[in-house]
Amino acid sequence: MQRQTKLAGKVATGLGGSLLLPFLVELGMASLLDENFSLRRGILFVGVLGGISALLFGVDQLGHLRARRAEARADRELKARTEHVSHHALRPYGPETDGVVALCTARLAPSTLHYLQYHTRGKGIFRVDVLDDPALAPLLGLADADEHRRVYERYGEGLRAMVELLDDDFVQLDSGRVLRLVLDVEKGAVFVVEVHHGSGRYLLGVTLDETAVDRADTDLRDLATTIRAHLGRERGATIL
């Protein structure tokens, strides 16, 4: 759309700048054919070109208006998404993890993922959430946002330990490791998703909305893949 409006703008400018052309053509033809110069015909040509130019100029301006509205809408959505984000470092981390924080923050939304906790070497590194968003107040129940955070922080390492116990059992069945654990509770769900086994990287995610469990599950798995790719680029395609 933007390319089309740019083209329309250029054509409109070209036509607008050539409104004298019909008079010059008419004058040249009259001289060549030894006829009288027709002012009426020249004005008619100018009117046609002027109308086309005005139409294309309108298309160009409409495209710019739509682009500005789309940018404003994107800015509002970004502000709404990040306005109630809470970030807390559970342990000191380096600049590389800033990118992971940004990726996690971008995935949070009142309609899907409400809480994310990132672990490496089996230890919690940071958490981000939108539990302070007023839209989630009805979903918090009797516990406030801080109580939810305290419980989820305890979940983080405990649920991973559960996954490791399940791994030991499934080894006997040659089923491979547990890559994802989903606790579908009555109000929402808690997820544990592996990011990279060798470095003990994994995510704990929470949604408080039972109707959003499937979407949150998909978003969390996509996020794990995105973080894996991010870390691979940061470390030369090798996650240590």
PDB file of N, CA and C in Angstrom, residues 91-137:
ATOM      1  N   ARG A  91      18.365 -12.959  40.014  1.00  0.00           N
ATOM      2  CA  ARG A  91      19.807 -13.054  40.185  1.00  0.00           C
ATOM      3  C   ARG A  91      20.463 -12.070  39.227  1.00  0.00           C
ATOM      4  N   PRO A  92      21.684 -11.634  39.509  1.00  0.00           N
ATOM      5  CA  PRO A  92      22.374 -10.738  38.571  1.00  0.00           C
ATOM      6  C   PRO A  92      22.568 -11.433  37.217  1.00  0.00           C
ATOM      7  N   TYR A  93      22.422 -10.676  36.139  1.00  0.00           N
ATOM      8  CA  TYR A  93      22.655 -11.255  34.814  1.00  0.00           C
ATOM      9  C   TYR A  93      23.330 -10.227  33.923  1.00  0.00           C
ATOM     10  N   GLY A  94      23.940 -10.730  32.838  1.00  0.00           N
ATOM     11  CA  GLY A  94      24.713  -9.885  31.938  1.00  0.00           C
ATOM     12  C   GLY A  94      23.890  -9.316  30.800  1.00  0.00           C
ATOM     13  N   PRO A  95      24.536  -8.511  29.926  1.00  0.00           N
ATOM     14  CA  PRO A  95      23.842  -7.841  28.816  1.00  0.00           C
ATOM     15  C   PRO A  95      23.159  -8.821  27.859  1.00  0.00           C
ATOM     16  N   GLU A  96      23.728 -10.029  27.716  1.00  0.00           N
ATOM     17  CA  GLU A  96      23.141 -11.008  26.795  1.00  0.00           C
ATOM     18  C   GLU A  96      21.692 -11.325  27.184  1.00  0.00           C
ATOM     19  N   THR A  97      21.439 -11.352  28.486  1.00  0.00           N
ATOM     20  CA  THR A  97      20.107 -11.709  28.966  1.00  0.00           C
ATOM     21  C   THR A  97      19.113 -10.577  28.758  1.00  0.00           C
ATOM     22  N   ASP A  98      19.600  -9.343  28.547  1.00  0.00           N
ATOM     23  CA  ASP A  98      18.685  -8.231  28.274  1.00  0.00           C
ATOM     24  C   ASP A  98      17.816  -8.540  27.059  1.00  0.00           C
ATOM     25  N   GLY A  99      18.421  -9.191  26.072  1.00  0.00           N
ATOM     26  CA  GLY A  99      17.647  -9.562  24.889  1.00  0.00           C
ATOM     27  C   GLY A  99      16.563 -10.563  25.201  1.00  0.00           C
ATOM     28  N   VAL A 100      16.850 -11.492  26.116  1.00  0.00           N
ATOM     29  CA  VAL A 100      15.849 -12.481  26.517  1.00  0.00           C
ATOM     30  C   VAL A 100      14.724 -11.796  27.292  1.00  0.00           C
ATOM     31  N   VAL A 101      15.080 -10.832  28.141  1.00  0.00           N
ATOM     32  CA  VAL A 101      14.066 -10.063  28.868  1.00  0.00           C
ATOM     33  C   VAL A 101      13.120  -9.383  27.887  1.00  0.00           C
ATOM     34  N   ALA A 102      13.697  -8.775  26.847  1.00  0.00           N
ATOM     35  CA  ALA A 102      12.878  -8.074  25.853  1.00  0.00           C
ATOM     36  C   ALA A 102      11.952  -9.042  25.125  1.00  0.00           C
ATOM     37  N   LEU A 103      12.468 -10.228  24.771  1.00  0.00           N
ATOM     38  CA  LEU A 103      11.651 -11.218  24.082  1.00  0.00           C
ATOM     39  C   LEU A 103      10.491 -11.684  24.960  1.00  0.00           C
ATOM     40  N   CYS A 104      10.789 -11.912  26.229  1.00  0.00           N
ATOM     41  CA  CYS A 104       9.738 -12.348  27.158  1.00  0.00           C
ATOM     42  C   CYS A 104       8.695 -11.259  27.369  1.00  0.00           C
ATOM     43  N   THR A 105       9.157 -10.035  27.546  1.00  0.00           N
ATOM     44  CA  THR A 105       8.234  -8.918  27.768  1.00  0.00           C
ATOM     45  C   THR A 105       7.283  -8.746  26.591  1.00  0.00           C
ATOM     46  N   ALA A 106       7.816  -8.928  25.373  1.00  0.00           N
ATOM     47  CA  ALA A 106       6.991  -8.754  24.172  1.00  0.00           C
ATOM     48  C   ALA A 106       5.893  -9.800  24.075  1.00  0.00           C
ATOM     49  N   ARG A 107       6.063 -10.935  24.749  1.00  0.00           N
ATOM     50  CA  ARG A 107       5.069 -12.014  24.679  1.00  0.00           C
ATOM     51  C   ARG A 107       3.949 -11.861  25.709  1.00  0.00           C
ATOM     52  N   LEU A 108       4.165 -11.038  26.708  1.00  0.00           N
ATOM     53  CA  LEU A 108       3.148 -10.870  27.735  1.00  0.00           C
ATOM     54  C   LEU A 108       1.931 -10.141  27.180  1.00  0.00           C
ATOM     55  N   ALA A 109       0.762 -10.552  27.623  1.00  0.00           N
ATOM     56  CA  ALA A 109      -0.472  -9.875  27.204  1.00  0.00           C
ATOM     57  C   ALA A 109      -1.591 -10.261  28.161  1.00  0.00           C
ATOM     58  N   PRO A 110      -2.488  -9.338  28.481  1.00  0.00           N
ATOM     59  CA  PRO A 110      -3.606  -9.671  29.366  1.00  0.00           C
ATOM     60  C   PRO A 110      -4.498 -10.780  28.825  1.00  0.00           C
ATOM     61  N   SER A 111      -4.415 -11.034  27.512  1.00  0.00           N
ATOM     62  CA  SER A 111      -5.288 -12.034  26.898  1.00  0.00           C
ATOM     63  C   SER A 111      -4.653 -13.418  26.806  1.00  0.00           C
ATOM     64  N   THR A 112      -3.336 -13.535  27.123  1.00  0.00           N
ATOM     65  CA  THR A 112      -2.683 -14.856  26.994  1.00  0.00           C
ATOM     66  C   THR A 112      -1.748 -15.106  28.169  1.00  0.00           C
ATOM     67  N   LEU A 113      -0.451 -14.817  27.962  1.00  0.00           N
ATOM     68  CA  LEU A 113       0.556 -15.082  28.992  1.00  0.00           C
ATOM     69  C   LEU A 113       0.612 -13.932  29.989  1.00  0.00           C
ATOM     70  N   HIS A 114       0.492 -14.265  31.268  1.00  0.00           N
ATOM     71  CA  HIS A 114       0.445 -13.234  32.315  1.00  0.00           C
ATOM     72  C   HIS A 114       1.722 -13.184  33.148  1.00  0.00           C
ATOM     73  N   TYR A 115       2.487 -14.265  33.129  1.00  0.00           N
ATOM     74  CA  TYR A 115       3.688 -14.327  33.969  1.00  0.00           C
ATOM     75  C   TYR A 115       4.710 -15.221  33.278  1.00  0.00           C
ATOM     76  N   LEU A 116       5.981 -14.775  33.274  1.00  0.00           N
ATOM     77  CA  LEU A 116       7.075 -15.556  32.708  1.00  0.00           C
ATOM     78  C   LEU A 116       8.270 -15.499  33.647  1.00  0.00           C
ATOM     79  N   GLN A 117       8.888 -16.647  33.827  1.00  0.00           N
ATOM     80  CA  GLN A 117      10.086 -16.735  34.666  1.00  0.00           C
ATOM     81  C   GLN A 117      11.144 -17.503  33.873  1.00  0.00           C
ATOM     82  N   TYR A 118      12.349 -16.948  33.812  1.00  0.00           N
ATOM     83  CA  TYR A 118      13.427 -17.528  33.001  1.00  0.00           C
ATOM     84  C   TYR A 118      14.490 -18.121  33.913  1.00  0.00           C
ATOM     85  N   HIS A 119      14.905 -19.337  33.596  1.00  0.00           N
ATOM     86  CA  HIS A 119      15.890 -20.051  34.412  1.00  0.00           C
ATOM     87  C   HIS A 119      17.078 -20.467  33.556  1.00  0.00           C
ATOM     88  N   THR A 120      18.251 -20.494  34.146  1.00  0.00           N
ATOM     89  CA  THR A 120      19.431 -21.064  33.521  1.00  0.00           C
ATOM     90  C   THR A 120      20.233 -21.778  34.597  1.00  0.00           C
ATOM     91  N   ARG A 121      20.838 -22.891  34.202  1.00  0.00           N
ATOM     92  CA  ARG A 121      21.505 -23.771  35.181  1.00  0.00           C
ATOM     93  C   ARG A 121      20.555 -24.159  36.308  1.00  0.00           C
ATOM     94  N   GLY A 122      19.261 -24.187  35.972  1.00  0.00           N
ATOM     95  CA  GLY A 122      18.281 -24.590  36.965  1.00  0.00           C
ATOM     96  C   GLY A 122      17.921 -23.524  37.980  1.00  0.00           C
ATOM     97  N   LYS A 123      18.461 -22.313  37.839  1.00  0.00           N
ATOM     98  CA  LYS A 123      18.209 -21.240  38.805  1.00  0.00           C
ATOM     99  C   LYS A 123      17.422 -20.099  38.139  1.00  0.00           C
ATOM    100  N   GLY A 124      16.488 -19.522  38.898  1.00  0.00           N
ATOM    101  CA  GLY A 124      15.714 -18.407  38.367  1.00  0.00           C
ATOM    102  C   GLY A 124      16.586 -17.189  38.127  1.00  0.00           C
ATOM    103  N   ILE A 125      16.461 -16.576  36.968  1.00  0.00           N
ATOM    104  CA  ILE A 125      17.270 -15.403  36.609  1.00  0.00           C
ATOM    105  C   ILE A 125      16.429 -14.126  36.672  1.00  0.00           C
ATOM    106  N   PHE A 126      15.240 -14.150  36.094  1.00  0.00           N
ATOM    107  CA  PHE A 126      14.371 -12.983  36.159  1.00  0.00           C
ATOM    108  C   PHE A 126      12.926 -13.432  35.956  1.00  0.00           C
ATOM    109  N   ARG A 127      12.024 -12.540  36.295  1.00  0.00           N
ATOM    110  CA  ARG A 127      10.610 -12.735  35.997  1.00  0.00           C
ATOM    111  C   ARG A 127      10.045 -11.453  35.422  1.00  0.00           C
ATOM    112  N   VAL A 128       9.079 -11.583  34.547  1.00  0.00           N
ATOM    113  CA  VAL A 128       8.318 -10.447  34.017  1.00  0.00           C
ATOM    114  C   VAL A 128       6.845 -10.846  34.033  1.00  0.00           C
ATOM    115  N   ASP A 129       5.976  -9.894  34.278  1.00  0.00           N
ATOM    116  CA  ASP A 129       4.554 -10.227  34.326  1.00  0.00           C
ATOM    117  C   ASP A 129       3.708  -8.982  34.108  1.00  0.00           C
ATOM    118  N   VAL A 130       2.421  -9.227  33.880  1.00  0.00           N
ATOM    119  CA  VAL A 130       1.443  -8.133  33.755  1.00  0.00           C
ATOM    120  C   VAL A 130       0.343  -8.314  34.802  1.00  0.00           C
ATOM    121  N   LEU A 131       0.692  -8.855  35.945  1.00  0.00           N
ATOM    122  CA  LEU A 131      -0.291  -9.147  36.983  1.00  0.00           C
ATOM    123  C   LEU A 131      -0.898  -7.880  37.590  1.00  0.00           C
ATOM    124  N   ASP A 132      -0.227  -6.734  37.405  1.00  0.00           N
ATOM    125  CA  ASP A 132      -0.777  -5.474  37.915  1.00  0.00           C
ATOM    126  C   ASP A 132      -1.777  -4.836  36.953  1.00  0.00           C
ATOM    127  N   ASP A 133      -1.960  -5.441  35.780  1.00  0.00           N
ATOM    128  CA  ASP A 133      -2.912  -4.883  34.820  1.00  0.00           C
ATOM    129  C   ASP A 133      -4.318  -4.975  35.408  1.00  0.00           C
ATOM    130  N   PRO A 134      -5.053  -3.863  35.437  1.00  0.00           N
ATOM    131  CA  PRO A 134      -6.414  -3.876  36.004  1.00  0.00           C
ATOM    132  C   PRO A 134      -7.325  -4.909  35.352  1.00  0.00           C
ATOM    133  N   ALA A 135      -7.047  -5.253  34.078  1.00  0.00           N
ATOM    134  CA  ALA A 135      -7.889  -6.220  33.383  1.00  0.00           C
ATOM    135  C   ALA A 135      -7.799  -7.608  34.008  1.00  0.00           C
ATOM    136  N   LEU A 136      -6.715  -7.870  34.747  1.00  0.00           N
ATOM    137  CA  LEU A 136      -6.529  -9.190  35.352  1.00  0.00           C
ATOM    138  C   LEU A 136      -7.064  -9.266  36.779  1.00  0.00           C
ATOM    139  N   ALA A 137      -7.500  -8.159  37.325  1.00  0.00           N
ATOM    140  CA  ALA A 137      -7.971  -8.139  38.717  1.00  0.00           C
ATOM    141  C   ALA A 137      -9.021  -9.209  39.006  1.00  0.00           C
TER     142      ALA A 137
END
